[in-house]
PDB file of C-alpha atoms and ligand atoms in Angstrom:
ATOM      1  CA  MET A  35      10.552  -7.055  -6.040  1.00  0.00           C
ATOM      2  CA  ALA A  36      11.595 -10.405  -4.941  1.00  0.00           C
ATOM      3  CA  GLU A  37      11.303 -12.880  -8.322  1.00  0.00           C
ATOM      4  CA  VAL A  38       8.292 -15.278  -7.678  1.00  0.00           C
ATOM      5  CA  ILE A  39       8.219 -17.934 -10.255  1.00  0.00           C
ATOM      6  CA  ILE A  40       5.043 -20.159 -10.307  1.00  0.00           C
ATOM      7  CA  VAL A  41       5.810 -23.705 -11.387  1.00  0.00           C
ATOM      8  CA  LYS A  42       3.294 -26.403 -12.743  1.00  0.00           C
ATOM      9  CA  ASN A  43       4.823 -28.827 -10.313  1.00  0.00           C
ATOM     10  CA  GLN A  44       7.321 -30.057  -7.167  1.00  0.00           C
ATOM     11  CA  ASP A  45       9.435 -31.513  -9.622  1.00  0.00           C
ATOM     12  CA  GLU A  46       9.852 -28.191 -11.793  1.00  0.00           C
ATOM     13  CA  ALA A  47      10.925 -26.472  -8.601  1.00  0.00           C
ATOM     14  CA  GLY A  48      13.212 -29.259  -7.210  1.00  0.00           C
ATOM     15  CA  ALA A  49      14.855 -29.401 -10.738  1.00  0.00           C
ATOM     16  CA  LEU A  50      15.071 -25.012 -11.084  1.00  0.00           C
ATOM     17  CA  TYR A  51      16.970 -25.022  -7.366  1.00  0.00           C
ATOM     18  CA  ALA A  52      18.880 -27.959  -8.556  1.00  0.00           C
ATOM     19  CA  LYS A  53      20.479 -26.442 -11.825  1.00  0.00           C
ATOM     20  CA  SER A  54      21.109 -23.193  -9.957  1.00  0.00           C
ATOM     21  CA  VAL A  55      23.104 -25.129  -6.903  1.00  0.00           C
ATOM     22  CA  ALA A  56      25.100 -27.560  -9.198  1.00  0.00           C
ATOM     23  CA  ASP A  57      26.325 -24.269 -11.735  1.00  0.00           C
ATOM     24  CA  LEU A  58      27.452 -22.763  -8.123  1.00  0.00           C
ATOM     25  CA  ILE A  59      29.443 -25.708  -7.246  1.00  0.00           C
ATOM     26  CA  GLU A  60      31.126 -25.823 -10.446  1.00  0.00           C
ATOM     27  CA  ARG A  61      31.606 -22.540 -10.202  1.00  0.00           C
ATOM     28  CA  LYS A  62      32.702 -22.131  -6.836  1.00  0.00           C
ATOM     29  CA  PRO A  63      33.719 -26.061  -5.415  1.00  0.00           C
ATOM     30  CA  PHE A  64      33.636 -24.800  -1.942  1.00  0.00           C
ATOM     31  CA  ALA A  65      30.321 -23.328  -2.073  1.00  0.00           C
ATOM     32  CA  VAL A  66      28.473 -23.419   0.899  1.00  0.00           C
ATOM     33  CA  LEU A  67      24.690 -23.775   0.660  1.00  0.00           C
ATOM     34  CA  GLY A  68      22.026 -23.111   3.825  1.00  0.00           C
ATOM     35  CA  LEU A  69      19.742 -26.212   4.102  1.00  0.00           C
ATOM     36  CA  ALA A  70      16.134 -26.895   5.753  1.00  0.00           C
ATOM     37  CA  THR A  71      14.151 -29.442   7.279  1.00  0.00           C
ATOM     38  CA  GLY A  72      10.446 -30.116   6.815  1.00  0.00           C
ATOM     39  CA  SER A  73       9.157 -32.208   3.445  1.00  0.00           C
ATOM     40  CA  THR A  74       9.469 -28.971   1.116  1.00  0.00           C
ATOM     41  CA  PRO A  75      12.709 -28.854   0.088  1.00  0.00           C
ATOM     42  CA  LEU A  76      12.971 -32.838  -0.313  1.00  0.00           C
ATOM     43  CA  VAL A  77      12.163 -32.547  -4.066  1.00  0.00           C
ATOM     44  CA  ALA A  78      15.268 -29.782  -4.476  1.00  0.00           C
ATOM     45  CA  TYR A  79      17.579 -31.917  -2.718  1.00  0.00           C
ATOM     46  CA  GLU A  80      16.446 -35.110  -4.611  1.00  0.00           C
ATOM     47  CA  HIS A  81      16.809 -33.215  -8.100  1.00  0.00           C
ATOM     48  CA  LEU A  82      20.345 -32.540  -7.368  1.00  0.00           C
ATOM     49  CA  ALA A  83      21.660 -35.446  -6.253  1.00  0.00           C
ATOM     50  CA  LEU A  84      20.196 -36.300  -9.668  1.00  0.00           C
ATOM     51  CA  GLU A  85      22.451 -33.444 -11.112  1.00  0.00           C
ATOM     52  CA  VAL A  86      25.874 -33.870  -8.340  1.00  0.00           C
ATOM     53  CA  ARG A  87      25.502 -37.687 -10.357  1.00  0.00           C
ATOM     54  CA  ASP A  88      24.787 -36.502 -13.761  1.00  0.00           C
ATOM     55  CA  ARG A  89      27.374 -33.959 -14.368  1.00  0.00           C
ATOM     56  CA  GLY A  90      30.404 -35.849 -11.832  1.00  0.00           C
ATOM     57  CA  LEU A  91      30.303 -32.888  -9.883  1.00  0.00           C
ATOM     58  CA  ASP A  92      32.842 -32.914  -7.081  1.00  0.00           C
ATOM     59  CA  VAL A  93      31.405 -32.005  -4.218  1.00  0.00           C
ATOM     60  CA  SER A  94      33.899 -32.926  -1.275  1.00  0.00           C
ATOM     61  CA  HIS A  95      34.577 -29.438  -0.162  1.00  0.00           C
ATOM     62  CA  VAL A  96      31.259 -28.478  -0.717  1.00  0.00           C
ATOM     63  CA  ARG A  97      30.262 -26.797   3.020  1.00  0.00           C
ATOM     64  CA  GLY A  98      26.829 -26.770   4.545  1.00  0.00           C
ATOM     65  CA  PHE A  99      24.667 -25.129   7.506  1.00  0.00           C
ATOM     66  CA  ALA A 100      21.433 -25.955   8.425  1.00  0.00           C
ATOM     67  CA  LEU A 101      19.067 -23.658   9.697  1.00  0.00           C
ATOM     68  CA  ASP A 102      17.266 -24.828  12.609  1.00  0.00           C
ATOM     69  CA  GLU A 103      17.369 -27.800  15.555  1.00  0.00           C
ATOM     70  CA  TYR A 104      15.304 -28.884  18.072  1.00  0.00           C
ATOM     71  CA  ALA A 105      16.792 -28.221  21.667  1.00  0.00           C
ATOM     72  CA  GLY A 106      17.474 -30.761  24.296  1.00  0.00           C
ATOM     73  CA  LEU A 107      16.344 -33.459  21.560  1.00  0.00           C
ATOM     74  CA  PRO A 108      19.459 -35.656  21.652  1.00  0.00           C
ATOM     75  CA  VAL A 109      21.052 -36.062  17.802  1.00  0.00           C
ATOM     76  CA  GLU A 110      20.756 -39.293  17.852  1.00  0.00           C
ATOM     77  CA  HIS A 111      17.182 -38.971  17.949  1.00  0.00           C
ATOM     78  CA  PRO A 112      15.524 -39.672  14.191  1.00  0.00           C
ATOM     79  CA  GLU A 113      13.640 -36.601  14.285  1.00  0.00           C
ATOM     80  CA  SER A 114      16.557 -34.433  15.358  1.00  0.00           C
ATOM     81  CA  TYR A 115      17.083 -31.926  12.650  1.00  0.00           C
ATOM     82  CA  ARG A 116      21.061 -33.591  12.484  1.00  0.00           C
ATOM     83  CA  SER A 117      19.345 -37.094  11.735  1.00  0.00           C
ATOM     84  CA  VAL A 118      16.929 -35.852   9.217  1.00  0.00           C
ATOM     85  CA  ILE A 119      20.286 -33.641   7.444  1.00  0.00           C
ATOM     86  CA  THR A 120      22.078 -36.413   7.139  1.00  0.00           C
ATOM     87  CA  ARG A 121      19.157 -38.904   5.501  1.00  0.00           C
ATOM     88  CA  THR A 122      18.156 -36.003   3.518  1.00  0.00           C
ATOM     89  CA  VAL A 123      20.738 -34.257   2.595  1.00  0.00           C
ATOM     90  CA  VAL A 124      24.196 -35.306   3.144  1.00  0.00           C
ATOM     91  CA  GLU A 125      23.959 -39.112   1.914  1.00  0.00           C
ATOM     92  CA  PRO A 126      22.176 -38.609  -1.301  1.00  0.00           C
ATOM     93  CA  LEU A 127      24.480 -35.766  -2.473  1.00  0.00           C
ATOM     94  CA  GLY A 128      27.495 -37.900  -0.696  1.00  0.00           C
ATOM     95  CA  LEU A 129      28.301 -34.361   1.327  1.00  0.00           C
ATOM     96  CA  ASP A 130      31.435 -35.086   3.922  1.00  0.00           C
ATOM     97  CA  PRO A 131      29.518 -35.193   7.123  1.00  0.00           C
ATOM     98  CA  LYS A 132      32.437 -33.280   8.722  1.00  0.00           C
ATOM     99  CA  HIS A 133      31.652 -30.056   6.340  1.00  0.00           C
ATOM    100  CA  VAL A 134      28.137 -29.817   7.467  1.00  0.00           C
ATOM    101  CA  HIS A 135      26.311 -27.817  10.267  1.00  0.00           C
ATOM    102  CA  VAL A 136      23.476 -28.080  12.545  1.00  0.00           C
ATOM    103  CA  PRO A 137      22.930 -25.558  15.542  1.00  0.00           C
ATOM    104  CA  ASN A 138      23.497 -27.362  18.444  1.00  0.00           C
ATOM    105  CA  GLY A 139      20.898 -27.727  20.705  1.00  0.00           C
ATOM    106  CA  ALA A 140      21.826 -29.645  23.745  1.00  0.00           C
ATOM    107  CA  LEU A 141      20.667 -27.498  26.778  1.00  0.00           C
ATOM    108  CA  GLU A 142      23.965 -27.234  28.290  1.00  0.00           C
ATOM    109  CA  THR A 143      25.355 -24.909  25.839  1.00  0.00           C
ATOM    110  CA  ILE A 144      22.416 -23.210  23.800  1.00  0.00           C
ATOM    111  CA  ALA A 145      22.888 -20.175  25.501  1.00  0.00           C
ATOM    112  CA  THR A 146      25.890 -19.659  23.716  1.00  0.00           C
ATOM    113  CA  ALA A 147      25.610 -21.747  20.682  1.00  0.00           C
ATOM    114  CA  GLY A 148      23.816 -19.556  18.407  1.00  0.00           C
ATOM    115  CA  ALA A 149      26.751 -16.770  18.508  1.00  0.00           C
ATOM    116  CA  ASP A 150      29.426 -19.353  17.936  1.00  0.00           C
ATOM    117  CA  TYR A 151      27.001 -20.595  14.380  1.00  0.00           C
ATOM    118  CA  ASP A 152      26.864 -16.600  13.362  1.00  0.00           C
ATOM    119  CA  ARG A 153      30.132 -16.965  13.749  1.00  0.00           C
ATOM    120  CA  ALA A 154      30.995 -20.241  12.051  1.00  0.00           C
ATOM    121  CA  ILE A 155      28.633 -19.302   8.946  1.00  0.00           C
ATOM    122  CA  GLU A 156      31.318 -16.158   8.696  1.00  0.00           C
ATOM    123  CA  GLU A 157      34.283 -18.025   8.823  1.00  0.00           C
ATOM    124  CA  ALA A 158      33.289 -20.338   5.845  1.00  0.00           C
ATOM    125  CA  GLY A 159      32.963 -17.271   3.834  1.00  0.00           C
ATOM    126  CA  GLY A 160      28.951 -16.774   4.571  1.00  0.00           C
ATOM    127  CA  ILE A 161      26.275 -18.824   2.855  1.00  0.00           C
ATOM    128  CA  ASP A 162      25.984 -18.589  -1.108  1.00  0.00           C
ATOM    129  CA  VAL A 163      22.565 -20.260  -1.854  1.00  0.00           C
ATOM    130  CA  GLN A 164      19.707 -20.761   1.117  1.00  0.00           C
ATOM    131  CA  ILE A 165      16.952 -22.732   0.626  1.00  0.00           C
ATOM    132  CA  LEU A 166      13.900 -22.272   2.837  1.00  0.00           C
ATOM    133  CA  GLY A 167      10.566 -23.443   3.398  1.00  0.00           C
ATOM    134  CA  VAL A 168       7.308 -21.251   5.010  1.00  0.00           C
ATOM    135  CA  GLY A 169       5.458 -22.335   8.243  1.00  0.00           C
ATOM    136  CA  THR A 170       1.630 -21.881   7.514  1.00  0.00           C
ATOM    137  CA  ASP A 171       2.165 -18.988  10.097  1.00  0.00           C
ATOM    138  CA  GLY A 172       5.108 -17.553   7.981  1.00  0.00           C
ATOM    139  CA  HIS A 173       7.556 -18.677  10.093  1.00  0.00           C
ATOM    140  CA  ILE A 174      11.012 -19.220   8.646  1.00  0.00           C
ATOM    141  CA  GLY A 175      13.741 -21.591   9.843  1.00  0.00           C
ATOM    142  CA  PHE A 176      11.887 -21.374  13.388  1.00  0.00           C
ATOM    143  CA  ASN A 177      11.704 -17.865  13.433  1.00  0.00           C
ATOM    144  CA  GLU A 178       7.863 -17.871  14.394  1.00  0.00           C
ATOM    145  CA  PRO A 179       5.820 -14.713  14.537  1.00  0.00           C
ATOM    146  CA  GLY A 180       6.926 -11.508  16.176  1.00  0.00           C
ATOM    147  CA  SER A 181      10.662 -12.310  15.781  1.00  0.00           C
ATOM    148  CA  SER A 182      13.034  -9.788  15.475  1.00  0.00           C
ATOM    149  CA  LEU A 183      13.943  -9.177  11.535  1.00  0.00           C
ATOM    150  CA  ALA A 184      17.442  -8.115  12.660  1.00  0.00           C
ATOM    151  CA  SER A 185      17.709 -11.221  14.633  1.00  0.00           C
ATOM    152  CA  GLY A 186      20.880 -13.760  14.780  1.00  0.00           C
ATOM    153  CA  THR A 187      21.082 -17.055  15.620  1.00  0.00           C
ATOM    154  CA  ARG A 188      19.649 -18.049  18.963  1.00  0.00           C
ATOM    155  CA  ILE A 189      16.941 -20.120  21.020  1.00  0.00           C
ATOM    156  CA  LYS A 190      13.220 -19.642  20.450  1.00  0.00           C
ATOM    157  CA  THR A 191      10.148 -21.125  21.706  1.00  0.00           C
ATOM    158  CA  LEU A 192       7.999 -23.076  19.320  1.00  0.00           C
ATOM    159  CA  THR A 193       4.231 -21.882  19.034  1.00  0.00           C
ATOM    160  CA  GLN A 194       1.613 -24.576  19.744  1.00  0.00           C
ATOM    161  CA  GLN A 195       0.916 -24.323  16.088  1.00  0.00           C
ATOM    162  CA  THR A 196       4.093 -25.602  14.939  1.00  0.00           C
ATOM    163  CA  ARG A 197       4.201 -27.958  17.563  1.00  0.00           C
ATOM    164  CA  VAL A 198       0.988 -29.254  16.182  1.00  0.00           C
ATOM    165  CA  ASP A 199       2.236 -29.263  12.604  1.00  0.00           C
ATOM    166  CA  ASN A 200       5.540 -30.760  13.367  1.00  0.00           C
ATOM    167  CA  ALA A 201       3.281 -33.682  16.114  1.00  0.00           C
ATOM    168  CA  ARG A 202       3.694 -35.595  12.863  1.00  0.00           C
ATOM    169  CA  PHE A 203       7.007 -36.329  13.037  1.00  0.00           C
ATOM    170  CA  PHE A 204       6.790 -37.755  17.032  1.00  0.00           C
ATOM    171  CA  ASP A 205       3.819 -40.021  16.339  1.00  0.00           C
ATOM    172  CA  GLY A 206       1.136 -37.784  16.106  1.00  0.00           C
ATOM    173  CA  ASP A 207       1.660 -36.700  19.684  1.00  0.00           C
ATOM    174  CA  MET A 208       2.341 -32.857  20.088  1.00  0.00           C
ATOM    175  CA  ASN A 209       3.871 -33.565  23.477  1.00  0.00           C
ATOM    176  CA  GLN A 210       6.498 -35.072  22.197  1.00  0.00           C
ATOM    177  CA  VAL A 211       7.502 -31.865  20.247  1.00  0.00           C
ATOM    178  CA  PRO A 212      10.433 -29.799  22.390  1.00  0.00           C
ATOM    179  CA  THR A 213       8.870 -26.986  23.399  1.00  0.00           C
ATOM    180  CA  HIS A 214      11.710 -25.105  22.433  1.00  0.00           C
ATOM    181  CA  CYS A 215      14.460 -24.343  19.443  1.00  0.00           C
ATOM    182  CA  ILE A 216      17.994 -22.782  18.089  1.00  0.00           C
ATOM    183  CA  THR A 217      17.331 -21.418  15.090  1.00  0.00           C
ATOM    184  CA  GLN A 218      19.261 -19.118  12.667  1.00  0.00           C
ATOM    185  CA  GLY A 219      18.044 -15.636  13.223  1.00  0.00           C
ATOM    186  CA  ILE A 220      15.698 -13.618  10.133  1.00  0.00           C
ATOM    187  CA  GLY A 221      19.040 -11.052  10.225  1.00  0.00           C
ATOM    188  CA  THR A 222      21.745 -14.436   9.637  1.00  0.00           C
ATOM    189  CA  ILE A 223      19.209 -15.685   6.712  1.00  0.00           C
ATOM    190  CA  MET A 224      19.176 -12.019   5.480  1.00  0.00           C
ATOM    191  CA  LYS A 225      22.923 -12.457   5.151  1.00  0.00           C
ATOM    192  CA  ALA A 226      23.136 -15.518   2.528  1.00  0.00           C
ATOM    193  CA  ARG A 227      23.910 -14.403  -0.652  1.00  0.00           C
ATOM    194  CA  HIS A 228      20.777 -15.725  -2.506  1.00  0.00           C
ATOM    195  CA  LEU A 229      17.625 -17.036  -0.973  1.00  0.00           C
ATOM    196  CA  VAL A 230      15.077 -19.532  -2.615  1.00  0.00           C
ATOM    197  CA  LEU A 231      11.707 -20.270  -0.507  1.00  0.00           C
ATOM    198  CA  LEU A 232       9.851 -22.841  -1.827  1.00  0.00           C
ATOM    199  CA  ALA A 233       6.091 -23.622  -1.286  1.00  0.00           C
ATOM    200  CA  PHE A 234       4.117 -26.028  -2.422  1.00  0.00           C
ATOM    201  CA  GLY A 235       0.115 -26.540  -1.686  1.00  0.00           C
ATOM    202  CA  GLU A 236      -3.279 -24.596  -1.110  1.00  0.00           C
ATOM    203  CA  ASN A 237      -1.990 -24.611   2.966  1.00  0.00           C
ATOM    204  CA  LYS A 238       0.520 -22.505   2.014  1.00  0.00           C
ATOM    205  CA  ALA A 239      -1.418 -19.943  -0.209  1.00  0.00           C
ATOM    206  CA  ASP A 240      -1.651 -16.909   2.887  1.00  0.00           C
ATOM    207  CA  ALA A 241       1.580 -16.855   4.216  1.00  0.00           C
ATOM    208  CA  VAL A 242       3.053 -16.484   0.576  1.00  0.00           C
ATOM    209  CA  ALA A 243       0.835 -13.725  -0.286  1.00  0.00           C
ATOM    210  CA  ALA A 244       1.524 -12.213   2.986  1.00  0.00           C
ATOM    211  CA  SER A 245       5.345 -12.990   2.678  1.00  0.00           C
ATOM    212  CA  VAL A 246       5.318 -11.452  -0.973  1.00  0.00           C
ATOM    213  CA  GLU A 247       2.924  -8.507  -1.211  1.00  0.00           C
ATOM    214  CA  GLY A 248       1.980  -7.941   2.331  1.00  0.00           C
ATOM    215  CA  GLY A 249       3.752  -5.161   4.468  1.00  0.00           C
ATOM    216  CA  VAL A 250       7.037  -5.962   5.610  1.00  0.00           C
ATOM    217  CA  SER A 251       6.622  -7.294   9.314  1.00  0.00           C
ATOM    218  CA  ALA A 252       7.440  -9.416  12.276  1.00  0.00           C
ATOM    219  CA  MET A 253       4.356 -10.734  12.242  1.00  0.00           C
ATOM    220  CA  CYS A 254       5.209 -12.602   9.012  1.00  0.00           C
ATOM    221  CA  PRO A 255       9.067 -13.521   9.451  1.00  0.00           C
ATOM    222  CA  ALA A 256       9.201 -14.451   5.681  1.00  0.00           C
ATOM    223  CA  SER A 257       8.097 -10.724   4.243  1.00  0.00           C
ATOM    224  CA  ALA A 258      11.372 -10.097   5.093  1.00  0.00           C
ATOM    225  CA  LEU A 259      12.859 -11.285   1.711  1.00  0.00           C
ATOM    226  CA  GLN A 260      11.216  -8.568   0.442  1.00  0.00           C
ATOM    227  CA  LEU A 261      14.426  -6.254   1.514  1.00  0.00           C
ATOM    228  CA  HIS A 262      16.677  -9.284   0.403  1.00  0.00           C
ATOM    229  CA  PRO A 263      18.233  -7.884  -3.099  1.00  0.00           C
ATOM    230  CA  HIS A 264      18.413 -11.407  -4.353  1.00  0.00           C
ATOM    231  CA  ALA A 265      15.327 -13.776  -3.379  1.00  0.00           C
ATOM    232  CA  THR A 266      13.552 -15.935  -4.966  1.00  0.00           C
ATOM    233  CA  PHE A 267      10.043 -17.745  -4.211  1.00  0.00           C
ATOM    234  CA  ILE A 268       9.530 -21.016  -6.498  1.00  0.00           C
ATOM    235  CA  VAL A 269       5.798 -21.846  -6.002  1.00  0.00           C
ATOM    236  CA  ASP A 270       2.970 -24.230  -7.343  1.00  0.00           C
ATOM    237  CA  GLU A 271      -0.260 -23.032  -8.636  1.00  0.00           C
ATOM    238  CA  ALA A 272      -2.314 -23.549  -5.198  1.00  0.00           C
ATOM    239  CA  ALA A 273       0.405 -21.748  -3.267  1.00  0.00           C
ATOM    240  CA  ALA A 274       0.610 -19.003  -5.791  1.00  0.00           C
ATOM    241  CA  SER A 275      -2.922 -18.778  -5.693  1.00  0.00           C
ATOM    242  CA  LYS A 276      -3.758 -15.732  -3.346  1.00  0.00           C
ATOM    243  CA  LEU A 277      -1.625 -13.533  -4.985  1.00  0.00           C
ATOM    244  CA  LYS A 278      -2.832 -11.026  -6.625  1.00  0.00           C
ATOM    245  CA  LEU A 279       0.083  -9.961  -9.303  1.00  0.00           C
ATOM    246  CA  ALA A 280       0.205 -14.094 -10.204  1.00  0.00           C
ATOM    247  CA  ASP A 281      -0.291 -12.764 -13.792  1.00  0.00           C
ATOM    248  CA  TYR A 282       2.465 -10.212 -13.846  1.00  0.00           C
ATOM    249  CA  TYR A 283       4.912 -12.640 -12.457  1.00  0.00           C
ATOM    250  CA  ARG A 284       4.576 -15.048 -14.826  1.00  0.00           C
ATOM    251  CA  TRP A 285       5.335 -12.112 -17.470  1.00  0.00           C
ATOM    252  CA  VAL A 286       8.377 -11.182 -16.116  1.00  0.00           C
ATOM    253  CA  TYR A 287       9.576 -14.905 -15.928  1.00  0.00           C
ATOM    254  CA  GLU A 288       8.206 -15.904 -19.292  1.00  0.00           C
ATOM    255  CA  ASN A 289      10.424 -12.739 -20.644  1.00  0.00           C
ATOM    256  CA  LYS A 290      13.304 -13.533 -18.680  1.00  0.00           C
ATOM    257  CA  PRO A 291      16.604 -13.706 -20.421  1.00  0.00           C
ATOM    258  CA  ALA A 292      17.580 -17.603 -20.434  1.00  0.00           C
ATOM    259  CA  TRP A 293      21.472 -16.794 -19.239  1.00  0.00           C
ATOM    260  CA  GLN A 294      20.182 -14.975 -16.098  1.00  0.00           C
ATOM    261  CA  GLY A 295      18.936 -18.230 -13.729  1.00  0.00           C
ATOM    262  CA  ILE A 296      17.248 -17.816 -10.806  1.00  0.00           C
TER     263      ILE A 296
HETATM  264  N1  LIG B 338      11.484 -25.383  11.092  1.00  0.00           N
HETATM  265  C1  LIG B 338      11.156 -26.290   9.754  1.00  0.00           C
HETATM  266  C2  LIG B 338      10.703 -25.177   8.485  1.00  0.00           C
HETATM  267  O1  LIG B 338      12.250 -24.632   8.228  1.00  0.00           O
HETATM  268  C3  LIG B 338       9.987 -25.553   7.596  1.00  0.00           C
HETATM  269  O2  LIG B 338      10.177 -24.594   6.548  1.00  0.00           O
HETATM  270  C4  LIG B 338       8.560 -25.656   8.396  1.00  0.00           C
HETATM  271  C5  LIG B 338       7.908 -26.036   7.254  1.00  0.00           C
HETATM  272  O3  LIG B 338       7.379 -26.907   6.794  1.00  0.00           O
HETATM  273  P1  LIG B 338       7.165 -28.407   5.722  1.00  0.00           P
HETATM  274  O4  LIG B 338       7.742 -28.101   4.595  1.00  0.00           O
HETATM  275  O5  LIG B 338       7.358 -29.664   5.883  1.00  0.00           O
HETATM  276  O6  LIG B 338       5.778 -27.499   5.345  1.00  0.00           O
HETATM  277  O7  LIG B 338       8.385 -26.651   9.273  1.00  0.00           O
HETATM  278  C6  LIG B 338       9.415 -26.578  10.566  1.00  0.00           C
HETATM  279  O8  LIG B 338       9.186 -25.871  11.018  1.00  0.00           O
END
């Protein structure tokens, strides 16, 4: 069973992630972080930046790999995931930009960019901790429902729903949202040694319930986390509202030995 931690608010979630990652960097200066975009992880990066500052951590050797990128969107575009990761992770944490990778969405090379990316992750020693958000339809990265649970990084077509959801970053106009993307596959994500999925708010409640307590199915990509040996869901009360075993998860967490971490 994946671990489910039900928190009071987003700050508590961000602090749990930040402590875990800061501890990792302390014992492993060459840590490899899996990074995600979306609004959900922002609070986690903010808390991590504070931990890094307060503990005086040296992050000059930390490597990062983002989950995904839009296809055909110039990297200089403010909403390219390269730009978003630079703004929300690289700069606030003070990471070395040359150690932080984002899949290459350039159309000319996209056919081979996925395999190159998976190789780069392997050469870096694999991802230590991958942060994840979840789409309202259960997607992780940009692996939409129906994606192979064994997939590697590759080009994918975005669903209309995801384009509607993401139109808010493109002047509210879904026609400006690219139709395609390159995303780490579910198989790639599953190779990370620790997966931390964050979800906040009522509109994530169905996706969280399906991911944690539904059957493992390509129709809900995040349900693949049930097969991972170290997956942690950190959710607020609203996102947890449809979990049948919520009281049990609370009981387990309250009785967890303090030294265990997440
Ligand atoms: N590719 C990203 C996902 O990685 C993210 O999890 C999802 C949810 O975004 P948010 O966290 O803003 O709800 O949005 C996008 O589709």
